[in-house]
Amino acid sequence: MPDETLPQPAREEMELVAVLRALGDPARLRLLAAYADGREHGCDQTYLGLEDLHKSTLSHHFRVLREAGVTTTRVAGRNRFVRLRRADLDARFPGLLDAILGGLSG
Amino acid sequence: MPDETLPQPAREEMELVAVLRALGDPARLRLLAAYADGREHGCDQTYLGLEDLHKSTLSHHFRVLREAGVTTTRVAGRNRFVRLRRADLDARFPGLLDAILGGLSG
């Protein structure tokens, strides 16, 4: 079975308010920081530094990020891999991601 | 009686997550667009283009923006005047405000 990408908005469908709402949450900002390297990440809570969250809460955060267009999720068998949509975000909202990542480290 | 400024975080107390959460709302983004000129604005709903909101809802939005550090509110007698804290936002989170305002008009 080929890998599957979970539903996500196309670049031109991404909405600023949804992106800001998605990132206006401490846990989701921590996820963003983990994804900032642009690589695919598994959903292991310990690795993500989110072992304090309930599994269903974490699933909710993954979905909010994906539905806002912040991340893309690839499903391979029982595994899911999440990656930041940096090119799409940069094209749609120039400077936004860099400003937020800068604010995270500041 | 001298004018009074309502409670607000100092520049160094402003938190990225609070700013993103404050702006991750359609009505508050409309307020931001109105405040983008940097001038003081009264709280007239019609003028702000928010006549569809209940007065208490609008008050809530004003408070969320102020408590996040996005705006400052001056009280003069029975009137309140709201202004964007552009210099503070630009100093604390370089590029963030411009990226959001750019995304609003894009």
JSON list of N, CA and C in Angstrom, two decimals, chain B residues 10-61:
[
{"chain": "B", "resi": 10, "resn": "ALA", "atom": "N", "xyz": [4.65, 44.68, 30.55]},
{"chain": "B", "resi": 10, "resn": "ALA", "atom": "CA", "xyz": [5.80, 45.42, 30.06]},
{"chain": "B", "resi": 10, "resn": "ALA", "atom": "C", "xyz": [6.35, 44.71, 28.83]},
{"chain": "B", "resi": 11, "resn": "ARG", "atom": "N", "xyz": [7.15, 45.43, 28.06]},
{"chain": "B", "resi": 11, "resn": "ARG", "atom": "CA", "xyz": [7.68, 44.85, 26.83]},
{"chain": "B", "resi": 11, "resn": "ARG", "atom": "C", "xyz": [8.34, 43.50, 27.06]},
{"chain": "B", "resi": 12, "resn": "GLU", "atom": "N", "xyz": [9.15, 43.42, 28.10]},
{"chain": "B", "resi": 12, "resn": "GLU", "atom": "CA", "xyz": [9.91, 42.18, 28.33]},
{"chain": "B", "resi": 12, "resn": "GLU", "atom": "C", "xyz": [9.04, 41.07, 28.90]},
{"chain": "B", "resi": 13, "resn": "GLU", "atom": "N", "xyz": [7.83, 41.41, 29.30]},
{"chain": "B", "resi": 13, "resn": "GLU", "atom": "CA", "xyz": [6.91, 40.38, 29.82]},
{"chain": "B", "resi": 13, "resn": "GLU", "atom": "C", "xyz": [6.02, 39.80, 28.72]},
{"chain": "B", "resi": 14, "resn": "MET", "atom": "N", "xyz": [6.03, 40.41, 27.57]},
{"chain": "B", "resi": 14, "resn": "MET", "atom": "CA", "xyz": [5.15, 39.94, 26.50]},
{"chain": "B", "resi": 14, "resn": "MET", "atom": "C", "xyz": [5.56, 38.54, 26.05]},
{"chain": "B", "resi": 15, "resn": "GLU", "atom": "N", "xyz": [4.56, 37.67, 25.88]},
{"chain": "B", "resi": 15, "resn": "GLU", "atom": "CA", "xyz": [4.85, 36.28, 25.50]},
{"chain": "B", "resi": 15, "resn": "GLU", "atom": "C", "xyz": [4.34, 35.98, 24.10]},
{"chain": "B", "resi": 16, "resn": "LEU", "atom": "N", "xyz": [5.19, 35.29, 23.35]},
{"chain": "B", "resi": 16, "resn": "LEU", "atom": "CA", "xyz": [4.84, 34.97, 21.97]},
{"chain": "B", "resi": 16, "resn": "LEU", "atom": "C", "xyz": [3.52, 34.22, 21.88]},
{"chain": "B", "resi": 17, "resn": "VAL", "atom": "N", "xyz": [3.34, 33.22, 22.72]},
{"chain": "B", "resi": 17, "resn": "VAL", "atom": "CA", "xyz": [2.14, 32.40, 22.63]},
{"chain": "B", "resi": 17, "resn": "VAL", "atom": "C", "xyz": [0.89, 33.25, 22.89]},
{"chain": "B", "resi": 18, "resn": "ALA", "atom": "N", "xyz": [0.99, 34.20, 23.80]},
{"chain": "B", "resi": 18, "resn": "ALA", "atom": "CA", "xyz": [-0.16, 35.05, 24.10]},
{"chain": "B", "resi": 18, "resn": "ALA", "atom": "C", "xyz": [-0.48, 35.98, 22.93]},
{"chain": "B", "resi": 19, "resn": "VAL", "atom": "N", "xyz": [0.55, 36.49, 22.28]},
{"chain": "B", "resi": 19, "resn": "VAL", "atom": "CA", "xyz": [0.34, 37.36, 21.12]},
{"chain": "B", "resi": 19, "resn": "VAL", "atom": "C", "xyz": [-0.30, 36.57, 19.97]},
{"chain": "B", "resi": 20, "resn": "LEU", "atom": "N", "xyz": [0.20, 35.36, 19.73]},
{"chain": "B", "resi": 20, "resn": "LEU", "atom": "CA", "xyz": [-0.36, 34.54, 18.65]},
{"chain": "B", "resi": 20, "resn": "LEU", "atom": "C", "xyz": [-1.80, 34.15, 18.97]},
{"chain": "B", "resi": 21, "resn": "ARG", "atom": "N", "xyz": [-2.05, 33.79, 20.21]},
{"chain": "B", "resi": 21, "resn": "ARG", "atom": "CA", "xyz": [-3.42, 33.43, 20.60]},
{"chain": "B", "resi": 21, "resn": "ARG", "atom": "C", "xyz": [-4.34, 34.64, 20.46]},
{"chain": "B", "resi": 22, "resn": "ALA", "atom": "N", "xyz": [-3.84, 35.80, 20.86]},
{"chain": "B", "resi": 22, "resn": "ALA", "atom": "CA", "xyz": [-4.67, 37.01, 20.77]},
{"chain": "B", "resi": 22, "resn": "ALA", "atom": "C", "xyz": [-5.05, 37.30, 19.32]},
{"chain": "B", "resi": 23, "resn": "LEU", "atom": "N", "xyz": [-4.12, 37.06, 18.41]},
{"chain": "B", "resi": 23, "resn": "LEU", "atom": "CA", "xyz": [-4.38, 37.41, 17.02]},
{"chain": "B", "resi": 23, "resn": "LEU", "atom": "C", "xyz": [-4.98, 36.24, 16.22]},
{"chain": "B", "resi": 24, "resn": "GLY", "atom": "N", "xyz": [-5.10, 35.08, 16.83]},
{"chain": "B", "resi": 24, "resn": "GLY", "atom": "CA", "xyz": [-5.68, 33.93, 16.15]},
{"chain": "B", "resi": 24, "resn": "GLY", "atom": "C", "xyz": [-7.19, 33.91, 16.26]},
{"chain": "B", "resi": 25, "resn": "ASP", "atom": "N", "xyz": [-7.81, 35.03, 15.94]},
{"chain": "B", "resi": 25, "resn": "ASP", "atom": "CA", "xyz": [-9.26, 35.19, 16.05]},
{"chain": "B", "resi": 25, "resn": "ASP", "atom": "C", "xyz": [-9.70, 36.20, 15.00]},
{"chain": "B", "resi": 26, "resn": "PRO", "atom": "N", "xyz": [-10.75, 35.91, 14.25]},
{"chain": "B", "resi": 26, "resn": "PRO", "atom": "CA", "xyz": [-11.14, 36.78, 13.14]},
{"chain": "B", "resi": 26, "resn": "PRO", "atom": "C", "xyz": [-11.47, 38.21, 13.58]},
{"chain": "B", "resi": 27, "resn": "ALA", "atom": "N", "xyz": [-12.22, 38.35, 14.68]},
{"chain": "B", "resi": 27, "resn": "ALA", "atom": "CA", "xyz": [-12.59, 39.70, 15.12]},
{"chain": "B", "resi": 27, "resn": "ALA", "atom": "C", "xyz": [-11.36, 40.48, 15.57]},
{"chain": "B", "resi": 28, "resn": "ARG", "atom": "N", "xyz": [-10.45, 39.79, 16.27]},
{"chain": "B", "resi": 28, "resn": "ARG", "atom": "CA", "xyz": [-9.27, 40.51, 16.76]},
{"chain": "B", "resi": 28, "resn": "ARG", "atom": "C", "xyz": [-8.31, 40.85, 15.61]},
{"chain": "B", "resi": 29, "resn": "LEU", "atom": "N", "xyz": [-8.31, 40.03, 14.58]},
{"chain": "B", "resi": 29, "resn": "LEU", "atom": "CA", "xyz": [-7.51, 40.39, 13.40]},
{"chain": "B", "resi": 29, "resn": "LEU", "atom": "C", "xyz": [-8.11, 41.62, 12.71]},
{"chain": "B", "resi": 30, "resn": "ARG", "atom": "N", "xyz": [-9.44, 41.72, 12.72]},
{"chain": "B", "resi": 30, "resn": "ARG", "atom": "CA", "xyz": [-10.07, 42.92, 12.14]},
{"chain": "B", "resi": 30, "resn": "ARG", "atom": "C", "xyz": [-9.71, 44.15, 12.96]},
{"chain": "B", "resi": 31, "resn": "LEU", "atom": "N", "xyz": [-9.67, 44.00, 14.26]},
{"chain": "B", "resi": 31, "resn": "LEU", "atom": "CA", "xyz": [-9.23, 45.12, 15.10]},
{"chain": "B", "resi": 31, "resn": "LEU", "atom": "C", "xyz": [-7.79, 45.50, 14.79]},
{"chain": "B", "resi": 32, "resn": "LEU", "atom": "N", "xyz": [-6.94, 44.48, 14.65]},
{"chain": "B", "resi": 32, "resn": "LEU", "atom": "CA", "xyz": [-5.54, 44.76, 14.33]},
{"chain": "B", "resi": 32, "resn": "LEU", "atom": "C", "xyz": [-5.42, 45.56, 13.03]},
{"chain": "B", "resi": 33, "resn": "ALA", "atom": "N", "xyz": [-6.22, 45.18, 12.04]},
{"chain": "B", "resi": 33, "resn": "ALA", "atom": "CA", "xyz": [-6.19, 45.90, 10.77]},
{"chain": "B", "resi": 33, "resn": "ALA", "atom": "C", "xyz": [-6.58, 47.36, 10.97]},
{"chain": "B", "resi": 34, "resn": "ALA", "atom": "N", "xyz": [-7.56, 47.59, 11.84]},
{"chain": "B", "resi": 34, "resn": "ALA", "atom": "CA", "xyz": [-7.99, 48.96, 12.12]},
{"chain": "B", "resi": 34, "resn": "ALA", "atom": "C", "xyz": [-6.89, 49.74, 12.84]},
{"chain": "B", "resi": 35, "resn": "TYR", "atom": "N", "xyz": [-6.14, 49.05, 13.69]},
{"chain": "B", "resi": 35, "resn": "TYR", "atom": "CA", "xyz": [-5.11, 49.71, 14.49]},
{"chain": "B", "resi": 35, "resn": "TYR", "atom": "C", "xyz": [-3.77, 49.84, 13.76]},
{"chain": "B", "resi": 36, "resn": "ALA", "atom": "N", "xyz": [-3.70, 49.26, 12.58]},
{"chain": "B", "resi": 36, "resn": "ALA", "atom": "CA", "xyz": [-2.41, 49.19, 11.89]},
{"chain": "B", "resi": 36, "resn": "ALA", "atom": "C", "xyz": [-1.83, 50.56, 11.59]},
{"chain": "B", "resi": 37, "resn": "ASP", "atom": "N", "xyz": [-2.67, 51.58, 11.54]},
{"chain": "B", "resi": 37, "resn": "ASP", "atom": "CA", "xyz": [-2.17, 52.92, 11.23]},
{"chain": "B", "resi": 37, "resn": "ASP", "atom": "C", "xyz": [-1.40, 53.54, 12.40]},
{"chain": "B", "resi": 38, "resn": "GLY", "atom": "N", "xyz": [-1.42, 52.87, 13.56]},
{"chain": "B", "resi": 38, "resn": "GLY", "atom": "CA", "xyz": [-0.62, 53.33, 14.68]},
{"chain": "B", "resi": 38, "resn": "GLY", "atom": "C", "xyz": [-1.26, 54.44, 15.50]},
{"chain": "B", "resi": 39, "resn": "ARG", "atom": "N", "xyz": [-2.43, 54.91, 15.06]},
{"chain": "B", "resi": 39, "resn": "ARG", "atom": "CA", "xyz": [-3.09, 56.00, 15.79]},
{"chain": "B", "resi": 39, "resn": "ARG", "atom": "C", "xyz": [-4.01, 55.46, 16.87]},
{"chain": "B", "resi": 40, "resn": "GLU", "atom": "N", "xyz": [-4.44, 56.33, 17.75]},
{"chain": "B", "resi": 40, "resn": "GLU", "atom": "CA", "xyz": [-5.43, 55.95, 18.76]},
{"chain": "B", "resi": 40, "resn": "GLU", "atom": "C", "xyz": [-6.81, 55.83, 18.11]},
{"chain": "B", "resi": 41, "resn": "HIS", "atom": "N", "xyz": [-7.53, 54.81, 18.56]},
{"chain": "B", "resi": 41, "resn": "HIS", "atom": "CA", "xyz": [-8.88, 54.60, 18.05]},
{"chain": "B", "resi": 41, "resn": "HIS", "atom": "C", "xyz": [-9.86, 54.51, 19.21]},
{"chain": "B", "resi": 42, "resn": "GLY", "atom": "N", "xyz": [-11.01, 55.13, 19.03]},
{"chain": "B", "resi": 42, "resn": "GLY", "atom": "CA", "xyz": [-12.09, 54.97, 19.99]},
{"chain": "B", "resi": 42, "resn": "GLY", "atom": "C", "xyz": [-12.68, 53.58, 19.86]},
{"chain": "B", "resi": 43, "resn": "CYS", "atom": "N", "xyz": [-13.68, 53.31, 20.67]},
{"chain": "B", "resi": 43, "resn": "CYS", "atom": "CA", "xyz": [-14.22, 51.96, 20.73]},
{"chain": "B", "resi": 43, "resn": "CYS", "atom": "C", "xyz": [-15.59, 51.86, 20.05]},
{"chain": "B", "resi": 44, "resn": "ASP", "atom": "N", "xyz": [-15.89, 52.80, 19.16]},
{"chain": "B", "resi": 44, "resn": "ASP", "atom": "CA", "xyz": [-17.17, 52.77, 18.46]},
{"chain": "B", "resi": 44, "resn": "ASP", "atom": "C", "xyz": [-17.23, 51.56, 17.52]},
{"chain": "B", "resi": 45, "resn": "GLN", "atom": "N", "xyz": [-18.23, 50.73, 17.72]},
{"chain": "B", "resi": 45, "resn": "GLN", "atom": "CA", "xyz": [-18.29, 49.47, 16.98]},
{"chain": "B", "resi": 45, "resn": "GLN", "atom": "C", "xyz": [-18.52, 49.67, 15.49]},
{"chain": "B", "resi": 46, "resn": "THR", "atom": "N", "xyz": [-19.36, 50.63, 15.16]},
{"chain": "B", "resi": 46, "resn": "THR", "atom": "CA", "xyz": [-19.65, 50.87, 13.75]},
{"chain": "B", "resi": 46, "resn": "THR", "atom": "C", "xyz": [-18.39, 51.30, 13.01]},
{"chain": "B", "resi": 47, "resn": "TYR", "atom": "N", "xyz": [-17.69, 52.24, 13.66]},
{"chain": "B", "resi": 47, "resn": "TYR", "atom": "CA", "xyz": [-16.45, 52.73, 13.07]},
{"chain": "B", "resi": 47, "resn": "TYR", "atom": "C", "xyz": [-15.45, 51.61, 12.87]},
{"chain": "B", "resi": 48, "resn": "LEU", "atom": "N", "xyz": [-15.40, 50.70, 13.85]},
{"chain": "B", "resi": 48, "resn": "LEU", "atom": "CA", "xyz": [-14.44, 49.60, 13.78]},
{"chain": "B", "resi": 48, "resn": "LEU", "atom": "C", "xyz": [-14.90, 48.49, 12.84]},
{"chain": "B", "resi": 49, "resn": "GLY", "atom": "N", "xyz": [-16.12, 48.59, 12.34]},
{"chain": "B", "resi": 49, "resn": "GLY", "atom": "CA", "xyz": [-16.64, 47.55, 11.45]},
{"chain": "B", "resi": 49, "resn": "GLY", "atom": "C", "xyz": [-17.01, 46.28, 12.19]},
{"chain": "B", "resi": 50, "resn": "LEU", "atom": "N", "xyz": [-17.33, 46.43, 13.47]},
{"chain": "B", "resi": 50, "resn": "LEU", "atom": "CA", "xyz": [-17.62, 45.26, 14.29]},
{"chain": "B", "resi": 50, "resn": "LEU", "atom": "C", "xyz": [-19.00, 45.39, 14.93]},
{"chain": "B", "resi": 51, "resn": "GLU", "atom": "N", "xyz": [-19.95, 45.98, 14.20]},
{"chain": "B", "resi": 51, "resn": "GLU", "atom": "CA", "xyz": [-21.28, 46.19, 14.76]},
{"chain": "B", "resi": 51, "resn": "GLU", "atom": "C", "xyz": [-22.06, 44.89, 14.91]},
{"chain": "B", "resi": 52, "resn": "ASP", "atom": "N", "xyz": [-21.50, 43.81, 14.33]},
{"chain": "B", "resi": 52, "resn": "ASP", "atom": "CA", "xyz": [-22.17, 42.51, 14.48]},
{"chain": "B", "resi": 52, "resn": "ASP", "atom": "C", "xyz": [-21.88, 41.86, 15.83]},
{"chain": "B", "resi": 53, "resn": "LEU", "atom": "N", "xyz": [-20.93, 42.41, 16.57]},
{"chain": "B", "resi": 53, "resn": "LEU", "atom": "CA", "xyz": [-20.55, 41.79, 17.85]},
{"chain": "B", "resi": 53, "resn": "LEU", "atom": "C", "xyz": [-21.33, 42.39, 19.02]},
{"chain": "B", "resi": 54, "resn": "HIS", "atom": "N", "xyz": [-21.61, 41.55, 20.01]},
{"chain": "B", "resi": 54, "resn": "HIS", "atom": "CA", "xyz": [-22.20, 42.04, 21.25]},
{"chain": "B", "resi": 54, "resn": "HIS", "atom": "C", "xyz": [-21.16, 42.88, 21.97]},
{"chain": "B", "resi": 55, "resn": "LYS", "atom": "N", "xyz": [-21.65, 43.88, 22.69]},
{"chain": "B", "resi": 55, "resn": "LYS", "atom": "CA", "xyz": [-20.76, 44.81, 23.38]},
{"chain": "B", "resi": 55, "resn": "LYS", "atom": "C", "xyz": [-19.80, 44.07, 24.33]},
{"chain": "B", "resi": 56, "resn": "SER", "atom": "N", "xyz": [-20.31, 43.08, 25.04]},
{"chain": "B", "resi": 56, "resn": "SER", "atom": "CA", "xyz": [-19.46, 42.35, 25.99]},
{"chain": "B", "resi": 56, "resn": "SER", "atom": "C", "xyz": [-18.42, 41.50, 25.27]},
{"chain": "B", "resi": 57, "resn": "THR", "atom": "N", "xyz": [-18.78, 41.01, 24.09]},
{"chain": "B", "resi": 57, "resn": "THR", "atom": "CA", "xyz": [-17.82, 40.25, 23.28]},
{"chain": "B", "resi": 57, "resn": "THR", "atom": "C", "xyz": [-16.69, 41.16, 22.82]},
{"chain": "B", "resi": 58, "resn": "LEU", "atom": "N", "xyz": [-17.07, 42.36, 22.40]},
{"chain": "B", "resi": 58, "resn": "LEU", "atom": "CA", "xyz": [-16.06, 43.31, 21.96]},
{"chain": "B", "resi": 58, "resn": "LEU", "atom": "C", "xyz": [-15.13, 43.69, 23.12]},
{"chain": "B", "resi": 59, "resn": "SER", "atom": "N", "xyz": [-15.71, 43.89, 24.30]},
{"chain": "B", "resi": 59, "resn": "SER", "atom": "CA", "xyz": [-14.89, 44.20, 25.48]},
{"chain": "B", "resi": 59, "resn": "SER", "atom": "C", "xyz": [-13.89, 43.08, 25.75]},
{"chain": "B", "resi": 60, "resn": "HIS", "atom": "N", "xyz": [-14.36, 41.85, 25.60]},
{"chain": "B", "resi": 60, "resn": "HIS", "atom": "CA", "xyz": [-13.47, 40.70, 25.77]},
{"chain": "B", "resi": 60, "resn": "HIS", "atom": "C", "xyz": [-12.30, 40.78, 24.79]},
{"chain": "B", "resi": 61, "resn": "HIS", "atom": "N", "xyz": [-12.61, 41.07, 23.53]},
{"chain": "B", "resi": 61, "resn": "HIS", "atom": "CA", "xyz": [-11.54, 41.14, 22.52]},
{"chain": "B", "resi": 61, "resn": "HIS", "atom": "C", "xyz": [-10.54, 42.25, 22.86]}
]
